[in-house]
Coordinates of C-alpha atoms in Angstrom, one line a residue:
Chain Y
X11 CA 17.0 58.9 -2.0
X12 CA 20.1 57.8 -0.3
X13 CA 22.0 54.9 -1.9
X14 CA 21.6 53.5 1.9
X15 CA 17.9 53.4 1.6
X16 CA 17.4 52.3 -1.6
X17 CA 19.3 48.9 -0.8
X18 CA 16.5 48.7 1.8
X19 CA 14.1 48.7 -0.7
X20 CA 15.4 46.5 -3.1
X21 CA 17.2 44.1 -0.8
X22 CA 15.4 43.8 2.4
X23 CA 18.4 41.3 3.5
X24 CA 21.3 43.1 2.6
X25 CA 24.2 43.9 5.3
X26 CA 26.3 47.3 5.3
X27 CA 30.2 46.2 6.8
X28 CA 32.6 48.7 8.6
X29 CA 36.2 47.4 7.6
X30 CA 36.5 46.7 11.3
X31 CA 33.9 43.9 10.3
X32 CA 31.1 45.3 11.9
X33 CA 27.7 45.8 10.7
X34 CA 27.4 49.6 9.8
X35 CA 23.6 48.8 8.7
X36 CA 21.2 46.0 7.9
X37 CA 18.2 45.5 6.0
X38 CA 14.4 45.0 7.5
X39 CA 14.0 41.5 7.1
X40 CA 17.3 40.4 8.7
X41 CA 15.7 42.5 11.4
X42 CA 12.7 40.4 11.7
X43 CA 14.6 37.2 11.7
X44 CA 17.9 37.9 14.2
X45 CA 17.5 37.6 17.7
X46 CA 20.4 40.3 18.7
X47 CA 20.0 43.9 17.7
X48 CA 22.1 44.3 14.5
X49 CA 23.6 47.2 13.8
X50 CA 27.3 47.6 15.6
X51 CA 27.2 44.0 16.3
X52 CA 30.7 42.4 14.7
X53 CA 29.1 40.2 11.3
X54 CA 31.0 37.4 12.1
X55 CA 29.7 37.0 15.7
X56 CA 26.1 37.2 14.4
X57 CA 26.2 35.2 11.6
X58 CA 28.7 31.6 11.3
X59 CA 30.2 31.4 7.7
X60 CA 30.9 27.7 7.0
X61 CA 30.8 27.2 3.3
X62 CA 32.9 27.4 1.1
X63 CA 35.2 27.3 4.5
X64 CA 35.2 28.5 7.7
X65 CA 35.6 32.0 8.0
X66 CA 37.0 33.6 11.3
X67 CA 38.4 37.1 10.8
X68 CA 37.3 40.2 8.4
X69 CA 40.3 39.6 6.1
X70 CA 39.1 35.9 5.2
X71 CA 35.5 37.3 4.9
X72 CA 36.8 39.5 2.0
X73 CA 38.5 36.5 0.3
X74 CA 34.9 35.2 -0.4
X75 CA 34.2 38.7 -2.9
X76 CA 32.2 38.2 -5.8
X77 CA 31.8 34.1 -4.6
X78 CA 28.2 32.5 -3.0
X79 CA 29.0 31.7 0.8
X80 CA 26.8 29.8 2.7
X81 CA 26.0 30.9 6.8
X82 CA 23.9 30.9 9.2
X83 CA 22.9 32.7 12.2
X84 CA 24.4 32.0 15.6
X85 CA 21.5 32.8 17.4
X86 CA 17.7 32.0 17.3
X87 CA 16.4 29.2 14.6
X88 CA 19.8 29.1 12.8
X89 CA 18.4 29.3 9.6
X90 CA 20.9 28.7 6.4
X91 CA 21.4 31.4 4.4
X92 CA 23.2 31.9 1.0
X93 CA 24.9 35.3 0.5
X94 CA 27.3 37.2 -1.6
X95 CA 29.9 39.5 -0.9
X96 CA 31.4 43.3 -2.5
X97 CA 34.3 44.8 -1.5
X98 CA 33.3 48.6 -1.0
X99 CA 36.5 49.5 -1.9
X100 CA 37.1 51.7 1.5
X101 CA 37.7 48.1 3.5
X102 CA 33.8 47.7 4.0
X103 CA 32.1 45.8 2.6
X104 CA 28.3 45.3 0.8
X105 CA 26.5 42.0 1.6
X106 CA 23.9 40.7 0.3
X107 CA 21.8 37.3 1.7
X108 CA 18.9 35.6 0.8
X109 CA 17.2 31.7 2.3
X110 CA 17.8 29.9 -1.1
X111 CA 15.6 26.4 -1.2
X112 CA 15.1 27.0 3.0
X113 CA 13.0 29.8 2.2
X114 CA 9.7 27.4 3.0
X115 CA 10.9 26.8 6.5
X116 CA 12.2 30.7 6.8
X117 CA 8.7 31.8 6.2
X118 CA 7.1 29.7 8.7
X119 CA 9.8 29.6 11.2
X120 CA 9.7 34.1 11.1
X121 CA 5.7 34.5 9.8
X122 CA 7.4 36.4 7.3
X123 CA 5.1 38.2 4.5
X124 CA 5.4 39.3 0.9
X125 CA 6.4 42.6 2.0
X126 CA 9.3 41.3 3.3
X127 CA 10.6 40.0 0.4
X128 CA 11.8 42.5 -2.9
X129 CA 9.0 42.6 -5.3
X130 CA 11.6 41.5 -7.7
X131 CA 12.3 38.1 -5.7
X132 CA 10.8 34.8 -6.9
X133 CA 10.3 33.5 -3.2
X134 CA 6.6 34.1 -2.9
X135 CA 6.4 32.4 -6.6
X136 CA 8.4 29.6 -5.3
X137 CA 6.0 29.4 -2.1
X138 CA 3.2 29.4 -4.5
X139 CA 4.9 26.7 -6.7
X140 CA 5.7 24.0 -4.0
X141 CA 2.0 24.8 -2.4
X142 CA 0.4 24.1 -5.7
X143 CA 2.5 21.1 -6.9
X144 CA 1.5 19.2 -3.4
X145 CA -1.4 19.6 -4.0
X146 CA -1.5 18.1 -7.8
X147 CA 0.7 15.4 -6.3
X148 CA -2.0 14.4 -4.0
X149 CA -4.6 14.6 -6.3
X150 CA -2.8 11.7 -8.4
X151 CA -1.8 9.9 -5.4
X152 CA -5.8 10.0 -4.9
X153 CA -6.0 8.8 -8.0
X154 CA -3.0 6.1 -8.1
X155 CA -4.5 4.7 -5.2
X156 CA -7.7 3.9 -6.5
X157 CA -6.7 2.7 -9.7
X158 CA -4.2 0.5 -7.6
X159 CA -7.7 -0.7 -5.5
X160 CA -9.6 -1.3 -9.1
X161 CA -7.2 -3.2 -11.0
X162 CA -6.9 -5.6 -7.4
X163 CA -10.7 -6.2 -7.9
X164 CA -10.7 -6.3 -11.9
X165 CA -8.0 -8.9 -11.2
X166 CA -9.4 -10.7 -8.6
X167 CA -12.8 -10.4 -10.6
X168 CA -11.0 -12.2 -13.9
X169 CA -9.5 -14.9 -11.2
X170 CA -13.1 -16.1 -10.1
X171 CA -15.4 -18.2 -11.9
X172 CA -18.7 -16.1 -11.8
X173 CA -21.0 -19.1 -10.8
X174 CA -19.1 -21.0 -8.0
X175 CA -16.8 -18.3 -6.9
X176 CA -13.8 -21.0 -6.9
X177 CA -10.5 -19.8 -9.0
X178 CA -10.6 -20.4 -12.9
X179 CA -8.5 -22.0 -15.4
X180 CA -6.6 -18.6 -16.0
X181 CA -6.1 -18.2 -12.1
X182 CA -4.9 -22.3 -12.2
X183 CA -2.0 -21.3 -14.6
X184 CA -0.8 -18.3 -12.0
X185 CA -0.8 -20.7 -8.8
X186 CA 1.2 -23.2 -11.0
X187 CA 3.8 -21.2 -12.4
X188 CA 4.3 -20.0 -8.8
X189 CA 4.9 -23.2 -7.5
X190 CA 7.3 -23.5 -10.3
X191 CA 8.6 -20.6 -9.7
X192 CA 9.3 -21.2 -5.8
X193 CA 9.9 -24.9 -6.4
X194 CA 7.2 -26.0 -3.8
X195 CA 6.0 -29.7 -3.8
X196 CA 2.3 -30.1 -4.3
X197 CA -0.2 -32.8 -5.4
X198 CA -3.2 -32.4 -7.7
X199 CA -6.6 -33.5 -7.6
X200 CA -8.7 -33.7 -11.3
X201 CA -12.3 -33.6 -10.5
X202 CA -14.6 -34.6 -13.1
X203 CA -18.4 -34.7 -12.2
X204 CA -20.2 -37.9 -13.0
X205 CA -23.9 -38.6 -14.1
X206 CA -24.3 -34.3 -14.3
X207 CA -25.1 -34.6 -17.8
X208 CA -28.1 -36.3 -17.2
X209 CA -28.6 -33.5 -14.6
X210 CA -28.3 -30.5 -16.7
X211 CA -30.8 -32.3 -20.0
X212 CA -33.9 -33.5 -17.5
X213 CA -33.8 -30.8 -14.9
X214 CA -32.4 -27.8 -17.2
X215 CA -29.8 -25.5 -16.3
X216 CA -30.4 -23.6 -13.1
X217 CA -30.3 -27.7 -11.5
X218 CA -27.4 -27.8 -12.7
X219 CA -25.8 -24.2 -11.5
X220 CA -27.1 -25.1 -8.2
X221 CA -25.1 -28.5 -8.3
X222 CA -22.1 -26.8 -9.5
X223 CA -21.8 -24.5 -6.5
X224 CA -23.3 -27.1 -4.3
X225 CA -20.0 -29.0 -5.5
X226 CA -18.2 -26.3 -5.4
X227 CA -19.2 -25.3 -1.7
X228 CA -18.1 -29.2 -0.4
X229 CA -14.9 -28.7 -2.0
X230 CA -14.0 -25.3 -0.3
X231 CA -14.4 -26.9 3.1
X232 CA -13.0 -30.5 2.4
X233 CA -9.8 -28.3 1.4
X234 CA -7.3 -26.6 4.1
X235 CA -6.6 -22.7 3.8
X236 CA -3.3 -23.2 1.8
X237 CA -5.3 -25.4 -0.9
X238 CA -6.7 -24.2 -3.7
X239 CA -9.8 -25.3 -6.1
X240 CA -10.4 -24.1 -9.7
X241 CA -13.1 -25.1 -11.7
X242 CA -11.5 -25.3 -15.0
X243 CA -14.6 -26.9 -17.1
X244 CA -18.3 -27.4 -17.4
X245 CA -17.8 -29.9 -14.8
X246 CA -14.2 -30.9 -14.0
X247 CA -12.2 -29.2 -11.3
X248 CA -9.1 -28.9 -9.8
X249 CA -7.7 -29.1 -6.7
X250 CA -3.9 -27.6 -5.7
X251 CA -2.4 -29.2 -2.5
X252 CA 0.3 -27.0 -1.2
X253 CA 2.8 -29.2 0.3
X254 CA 0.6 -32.4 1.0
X255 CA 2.0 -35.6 -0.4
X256 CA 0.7 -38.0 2.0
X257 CA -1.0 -40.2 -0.2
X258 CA -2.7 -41.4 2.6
X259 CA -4.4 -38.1 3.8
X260 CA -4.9 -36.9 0.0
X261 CA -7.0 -40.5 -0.3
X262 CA -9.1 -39.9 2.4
X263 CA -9.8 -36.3 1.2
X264 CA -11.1 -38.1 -2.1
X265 CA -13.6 -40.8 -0.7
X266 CA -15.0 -37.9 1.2
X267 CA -15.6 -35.6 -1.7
X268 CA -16.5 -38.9 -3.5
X269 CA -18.9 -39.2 -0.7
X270 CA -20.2 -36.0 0.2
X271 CA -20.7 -34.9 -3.8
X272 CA -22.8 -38.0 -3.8
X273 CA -25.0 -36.9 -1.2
X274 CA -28.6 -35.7 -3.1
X275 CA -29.2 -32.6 -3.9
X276 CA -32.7 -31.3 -4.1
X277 CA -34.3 -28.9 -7.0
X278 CA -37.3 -27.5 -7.1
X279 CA -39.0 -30.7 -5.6
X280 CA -36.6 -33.2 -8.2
X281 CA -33.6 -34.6 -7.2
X282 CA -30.2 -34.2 -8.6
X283 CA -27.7 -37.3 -8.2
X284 CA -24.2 -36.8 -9.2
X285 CA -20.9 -38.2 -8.4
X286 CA -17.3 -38.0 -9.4
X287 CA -14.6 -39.3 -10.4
X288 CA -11.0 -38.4 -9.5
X289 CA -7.4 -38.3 -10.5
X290 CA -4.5 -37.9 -7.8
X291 CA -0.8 -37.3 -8.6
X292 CA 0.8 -36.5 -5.9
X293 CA 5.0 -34.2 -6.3
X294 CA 6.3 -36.6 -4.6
X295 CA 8.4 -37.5 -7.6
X296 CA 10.5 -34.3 -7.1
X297 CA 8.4 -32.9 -10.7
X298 CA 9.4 -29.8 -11.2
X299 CA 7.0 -29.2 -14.6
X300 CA 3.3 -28.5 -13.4
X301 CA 2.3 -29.3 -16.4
X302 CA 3.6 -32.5 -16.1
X303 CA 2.1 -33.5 -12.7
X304 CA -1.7 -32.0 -14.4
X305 CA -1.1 -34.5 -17.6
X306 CA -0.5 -37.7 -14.4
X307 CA -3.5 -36.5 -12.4
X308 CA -5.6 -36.5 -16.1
X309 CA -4.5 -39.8 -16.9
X310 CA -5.6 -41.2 -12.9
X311 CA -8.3 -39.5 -13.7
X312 CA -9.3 -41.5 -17.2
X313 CA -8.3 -45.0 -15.3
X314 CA -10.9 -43.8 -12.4
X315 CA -13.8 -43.2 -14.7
X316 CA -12.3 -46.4 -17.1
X317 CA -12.9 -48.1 -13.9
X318 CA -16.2 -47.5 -13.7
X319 CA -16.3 -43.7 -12.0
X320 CA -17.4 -42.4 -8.8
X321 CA -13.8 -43.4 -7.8
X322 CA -10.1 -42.3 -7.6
X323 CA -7.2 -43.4 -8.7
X324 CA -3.6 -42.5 -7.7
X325 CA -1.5 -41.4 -11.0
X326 CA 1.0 -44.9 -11.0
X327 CA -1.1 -47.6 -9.2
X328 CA -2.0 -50.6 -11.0
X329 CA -4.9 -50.2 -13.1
X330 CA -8.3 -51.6 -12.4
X331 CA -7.2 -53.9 -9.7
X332 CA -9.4 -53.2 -6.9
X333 CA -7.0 -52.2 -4.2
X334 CA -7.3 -49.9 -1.0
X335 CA -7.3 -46.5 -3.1
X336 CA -10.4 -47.6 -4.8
X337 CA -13.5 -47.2 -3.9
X338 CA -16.9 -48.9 -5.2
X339 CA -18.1 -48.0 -7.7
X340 CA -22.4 -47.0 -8.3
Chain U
X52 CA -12.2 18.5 -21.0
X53 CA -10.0 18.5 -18.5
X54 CA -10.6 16.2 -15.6
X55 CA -9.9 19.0 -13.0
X56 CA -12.9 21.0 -14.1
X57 CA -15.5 18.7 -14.6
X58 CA -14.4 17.1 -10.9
X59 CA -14.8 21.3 -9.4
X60 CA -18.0 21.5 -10.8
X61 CA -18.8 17.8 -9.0
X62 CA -17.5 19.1 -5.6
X63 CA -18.9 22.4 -6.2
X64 CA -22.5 20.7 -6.6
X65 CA -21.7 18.4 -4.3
X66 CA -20.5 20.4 -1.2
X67 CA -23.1 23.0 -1.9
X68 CA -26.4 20.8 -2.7
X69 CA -25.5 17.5 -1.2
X70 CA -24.6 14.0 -3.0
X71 CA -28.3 12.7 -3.8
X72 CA -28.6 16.1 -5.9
X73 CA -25.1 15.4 -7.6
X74 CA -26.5 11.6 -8.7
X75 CA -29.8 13.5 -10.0
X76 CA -27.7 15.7 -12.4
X77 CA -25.5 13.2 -13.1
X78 CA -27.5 10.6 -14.1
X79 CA -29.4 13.4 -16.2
X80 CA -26.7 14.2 -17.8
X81 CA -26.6 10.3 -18.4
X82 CA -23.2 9.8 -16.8
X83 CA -22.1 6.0 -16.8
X84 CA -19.9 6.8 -13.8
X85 CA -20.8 9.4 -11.5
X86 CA -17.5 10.7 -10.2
X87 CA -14.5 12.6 -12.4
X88 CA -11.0 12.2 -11.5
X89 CA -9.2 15.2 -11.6
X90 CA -6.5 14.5 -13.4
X91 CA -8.0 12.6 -15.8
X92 CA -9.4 13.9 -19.6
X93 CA -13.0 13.6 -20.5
X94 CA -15.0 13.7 -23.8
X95 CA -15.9 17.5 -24.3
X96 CA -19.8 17.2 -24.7
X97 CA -19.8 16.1 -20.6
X98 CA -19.7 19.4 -20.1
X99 CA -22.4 20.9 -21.6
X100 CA -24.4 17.9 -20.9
X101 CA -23.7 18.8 -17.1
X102 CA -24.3 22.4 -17.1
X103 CA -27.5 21.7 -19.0
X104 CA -28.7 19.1 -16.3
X105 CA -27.8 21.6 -13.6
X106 CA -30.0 23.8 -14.8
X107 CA -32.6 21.8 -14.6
X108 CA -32.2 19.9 -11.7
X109 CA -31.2 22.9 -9.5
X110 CA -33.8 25.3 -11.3
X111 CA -31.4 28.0 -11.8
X112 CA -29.7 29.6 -15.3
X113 CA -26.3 28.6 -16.2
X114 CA -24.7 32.1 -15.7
X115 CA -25.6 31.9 -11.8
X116 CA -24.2 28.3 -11.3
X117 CA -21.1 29.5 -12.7
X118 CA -20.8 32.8 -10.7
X119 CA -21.4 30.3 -7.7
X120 CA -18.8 27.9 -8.6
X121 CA -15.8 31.2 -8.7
X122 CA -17.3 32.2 -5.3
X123 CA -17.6 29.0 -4.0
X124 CA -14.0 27.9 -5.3
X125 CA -13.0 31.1 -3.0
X126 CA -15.0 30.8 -0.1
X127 CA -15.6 26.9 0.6
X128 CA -13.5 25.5 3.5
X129 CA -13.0 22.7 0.9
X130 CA -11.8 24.4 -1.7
X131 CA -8.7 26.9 0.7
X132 CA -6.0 25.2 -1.0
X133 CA -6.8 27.1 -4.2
X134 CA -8.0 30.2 -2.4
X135 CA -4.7 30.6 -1.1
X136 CA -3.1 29.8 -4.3
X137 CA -4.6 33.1 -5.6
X138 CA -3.9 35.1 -2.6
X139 CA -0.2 34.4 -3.9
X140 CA -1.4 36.7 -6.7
X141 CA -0.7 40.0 -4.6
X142 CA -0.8 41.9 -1.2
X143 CA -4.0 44.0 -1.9
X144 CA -7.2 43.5 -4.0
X145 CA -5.7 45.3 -6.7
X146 CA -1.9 43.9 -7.0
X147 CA -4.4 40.3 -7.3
X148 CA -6.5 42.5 -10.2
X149 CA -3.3 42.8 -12.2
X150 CA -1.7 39.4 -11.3
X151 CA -5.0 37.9 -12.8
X152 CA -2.8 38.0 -16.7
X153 CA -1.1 35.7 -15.0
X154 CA -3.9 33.2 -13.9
X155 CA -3.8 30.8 -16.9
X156 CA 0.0 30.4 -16.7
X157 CA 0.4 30.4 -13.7
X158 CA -2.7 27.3 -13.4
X159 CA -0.5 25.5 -16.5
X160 CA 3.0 25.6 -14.2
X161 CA 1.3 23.7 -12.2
X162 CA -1.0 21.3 -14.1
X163 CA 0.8 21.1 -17.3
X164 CA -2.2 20.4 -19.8
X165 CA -5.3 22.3 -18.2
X166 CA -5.6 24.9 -20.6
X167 CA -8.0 28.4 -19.1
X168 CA -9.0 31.0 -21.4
X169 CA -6.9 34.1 -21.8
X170 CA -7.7 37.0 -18.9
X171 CA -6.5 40.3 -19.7
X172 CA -6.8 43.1 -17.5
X173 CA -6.9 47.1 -18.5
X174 CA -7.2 49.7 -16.0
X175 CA -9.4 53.3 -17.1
X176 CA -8.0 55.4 -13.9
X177 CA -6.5 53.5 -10.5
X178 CA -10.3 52.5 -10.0
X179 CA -11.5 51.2 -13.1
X180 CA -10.9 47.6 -14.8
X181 CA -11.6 45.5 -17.1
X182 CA -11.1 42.3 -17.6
X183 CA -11.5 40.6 -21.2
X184 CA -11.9 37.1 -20.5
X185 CA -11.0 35.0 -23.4
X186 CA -13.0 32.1 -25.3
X187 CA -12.6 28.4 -24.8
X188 CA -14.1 27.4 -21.7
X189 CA -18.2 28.4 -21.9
X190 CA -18.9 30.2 -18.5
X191 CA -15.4 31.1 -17.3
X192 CA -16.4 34.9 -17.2
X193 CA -19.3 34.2 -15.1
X194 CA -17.1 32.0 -12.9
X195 CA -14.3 35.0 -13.0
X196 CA -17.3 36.8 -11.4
X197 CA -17.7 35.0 -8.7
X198 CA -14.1 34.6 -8.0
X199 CA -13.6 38.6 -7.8
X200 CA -16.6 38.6 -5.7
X201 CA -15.4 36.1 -2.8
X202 CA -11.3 37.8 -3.7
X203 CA -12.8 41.0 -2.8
X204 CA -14.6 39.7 0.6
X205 CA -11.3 37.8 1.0
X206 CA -9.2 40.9 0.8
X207 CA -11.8 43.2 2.7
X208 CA -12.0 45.2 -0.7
X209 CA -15.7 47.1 -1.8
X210 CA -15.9 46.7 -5.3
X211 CA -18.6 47.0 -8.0
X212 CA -19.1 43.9 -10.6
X213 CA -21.0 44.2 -14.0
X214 CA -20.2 41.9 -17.2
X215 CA -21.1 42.1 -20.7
X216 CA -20.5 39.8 -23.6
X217 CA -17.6 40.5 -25.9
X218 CA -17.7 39.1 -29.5
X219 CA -16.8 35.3 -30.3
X220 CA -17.5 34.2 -26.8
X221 CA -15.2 37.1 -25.2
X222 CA -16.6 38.3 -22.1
X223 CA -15.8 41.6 -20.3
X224 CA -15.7 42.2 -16.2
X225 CA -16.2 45.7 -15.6
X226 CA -14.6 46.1 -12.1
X227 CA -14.6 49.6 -9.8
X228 CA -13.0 49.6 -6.8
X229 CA -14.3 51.2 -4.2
X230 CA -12.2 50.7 -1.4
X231 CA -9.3 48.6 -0.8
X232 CA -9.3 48.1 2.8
X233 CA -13.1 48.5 3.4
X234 CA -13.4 45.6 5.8
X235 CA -11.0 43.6 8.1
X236 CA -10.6 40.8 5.1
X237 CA -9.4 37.4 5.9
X238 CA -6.5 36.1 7.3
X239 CA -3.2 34.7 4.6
X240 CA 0.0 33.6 6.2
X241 CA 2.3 32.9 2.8
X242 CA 3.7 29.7 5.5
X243 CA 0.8 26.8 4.8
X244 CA -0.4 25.5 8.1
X245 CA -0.4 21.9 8.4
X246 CA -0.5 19.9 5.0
X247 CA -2.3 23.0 3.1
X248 CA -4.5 22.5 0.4
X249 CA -7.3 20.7 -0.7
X250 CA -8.7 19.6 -3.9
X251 CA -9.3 21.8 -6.3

């Protein structure tokens, strides 16, 4: 075999160079992919050398011996090619080229095949490769994105309080350290049922589950959509008030879960009465510490029930001294 | 166990027989949860719990469930993206018989820790193979079957299949080829056309 056709063979994209600079012969697969017929074409008008420089004339092109060039063709898709250069030592010259990380785009772009590639070259195995990685990284993108969508609800399933379906204690120390956090004013509202005691010992249990999410239920409409309300005891709740420090509005919120939790409640034929009291503190203080402003609403809290319950209290107003923030009592 | 098997056997059963057949064998194979995440590890006695219940449930021995997971793994629409993957393997039905040493290498390069039993292929004449197929993975020579089954469709080959058992869970494929270019065979650009492969 001729050493011409064996470089056919085992380098479908090799280039044969006259020392005039133009191309003597050229492998099969540089075929398939140049627009122009090949062979007595001048190199440098069918392909554009640009790396490591420019080159414009034969004599540069020889410079490059031994070194990896980077080209493209002129014509067609202009695919980027990496090559190398040998000095045939009668002023020719032996190239050989090959598409280097383009390769995915080089098949696509020509509908090459393996036989168009040496059987030594790793481009079908680096086809294979890239074709078989995307498709393990979807698989545990698949599978990121569902954990992502179980640990939401495992989250938002630790957040709730099971019976009610209002926030929970753990949820109440999240919202606060936000606020914290983002320095937001807020007022708090501690919620302590009275008189459910008595519910839960004569009428059992399930009276009092349904009073609890009766409660809860009043509390999730009295409440605006930026409000928040935790139940963060047997009985006693809590209600967050993004940005309200109105004591006036925040009052009038209180009589009427004072009034409506007061409103009888019927179970199985018996009737559950409950009421409750309340503690208001309201930011307005410039508190920074939640837990400071939860200790105030506790302690308005204590003076409404002191007072005789089914009340509230503002956290600073005189105690027991009948004015417009109370309300009467049972 | 690795995930990805357990989840081909769940797509295999689930693209062939239908969901509501799935749930029947995986609830008799008392799965907790009845889907497998493929890249995921499972407890090692799933497996055999699953096969068992497939036999059952789909009233069929083990060795033809697995022969029509390799074909279906080959064949399904679902399942191209590995089909092509193994078309990589070689330009003719029998450059893919001798890339087949390959097979378990080539599946770790690309999921690190799925570990397949050992194929080794010897050729008696430019006809004649055989494939040993190493232990490990109970069934894999029955699913090797049906792989070289659908791989010969897919490469228009006519070939001959027979199997016996090796010792210490070794299984041989006895494979005669025919004819390589019996039939038109399908279609394999090496260029993936659109975003390529499934799940496999």
């Amino acid at each position: 075999m001729l050493p011409e056709e064996i470089l056919h063979l085992i380098c479908p994209m090799h280039l044969l160079l006259e020392p005039s600079g133009h191309i003597r012969q050229a492998g099969p697969t540089l075929h398939k992919i140049s627009p122009d017929p090949l062979e007595g074409a001048p190199f440098l008008e069918v392909f554009e050398v640009f790396r490591p420089r420019a080159v414009t004339c034969m004599k540069q092109l020889l410079q490059t011996e031994g070194r990896k060039i980077r080209l493209r063709l002129r014509g067609g898709v202009r695919t980027q090619l990496y090559g190398v250069l040998v000095a045939d030592g009668q002023g020719g010259a032996v190239v050989n080229l090959s598409f280097g990380i383009h390769v995915m785009s080089a098949v696509r772009d020509y509908a090459l095949t393996s036989s168009d590639f040496a059987p030594t070259d790793l481009a079908v195995e680096m086809l294979y490769l890239v074709e078989a990685k995307s498709a393990a990284m979807d698989a545990s993108r698949n599978l990121n994105t569902r954990l992502q969508g179980a640990m939401v609800a495992a989250e938002e399933r630790a957040f709730t309080d099971t019976l009610t379906g209002l926030r929970n204690r753990r949820a109440l120390d999240t919202v606060l350290e936000r606020f914290k956090r983002g320095r937001e004013p807020f007022s708090l509202m501690h919620i302590d049922l009275d008189f459910f005691k008595q519910v839960n010992d004569t009428l059992g249990h399930a009276a009092g589950d349904l009073v609890l999410r009766h409660v809860a239920r009043i509390m999730t409409e009295v409440i605006r959509k930026e409000d928040t309300a935790f139940r963060v005891g047997g009985d006693e709740f809590l209600i967050v008030f993004a940005g309200l420090m109105q004591a006036e509005r925040l009052g009038e919120i209180a009589a009427d879960l004072v009034h409506r939790i007061e409103e009888p409640v019927t179970y199985d034929r018996q009737v559950c009465r409950v009421s409750a009291s309340i503690g208001i503190a309201t930011g307005t203080g410039g508190i920074d510490n939640p837990d400071e402003l939860l200790e105030q609403a506790d302690m308005a809290l204590y003076a409404s029930k002191r007072a005789g319950r089914a009340q509230f209290h503002f956290f600073g107003e005189a105690p027991a001294e009948g004015g417009p923030a109370q309300m009467a009592g049972k | 166990m690795h995930g990805l098997i357990l989840r081909t056997f769940q797509v295999f059963v689930e693209d062939t027989y239908g969901p509501g057949i799935w749930a029947k064998i995986a609830s008799k194979a008392g799965l907790e949860v009845p889907d497998f995440e493929a890249m995921l590890n499972y407890a090692p006695e799933i497996y055999s719990a699953l096969i068992g219940a497939a036999e059952t449930v789909l009233d069929k021995p083990a060795e033809a469930i697995w022969e029509d997971v390799g074909t279906y793994l080959v064949s399904h629409p679902n399942s191209e993206g590995l089909r092509r993957l193994l078309r990589f393997g070689g330009v003719d039905f029998i450059e893919f018989l001798h890339s087949l040493d390959d097979l378990p290498d080539r599946a770790r390069l690309v999921v690190a820790d799925l570990v397949l039993p050992e194929l080794e292929l010897t050729d008696n004449g430019s006809t004649q193979f055989k494939l040993r197929v190493g232990d490990g993975l109970p069934g894999f020579g029955y699913v090797m079957m049906g792989v070289l089954r659908a791989m010969a469709d897919d490469y228009g080959a006519l070939v001959l299949l027979d199997t016996e058992s090796g010792h210490r869970g070794e299984q041989y494929l006895m494979v005669t080829v025919i004819e390589t270019a019996y039939a038109e065979g399908r279609e394999f650009e090496l260029a993936a056309s659109g975003s390529g492969g499934g799940e496999g």
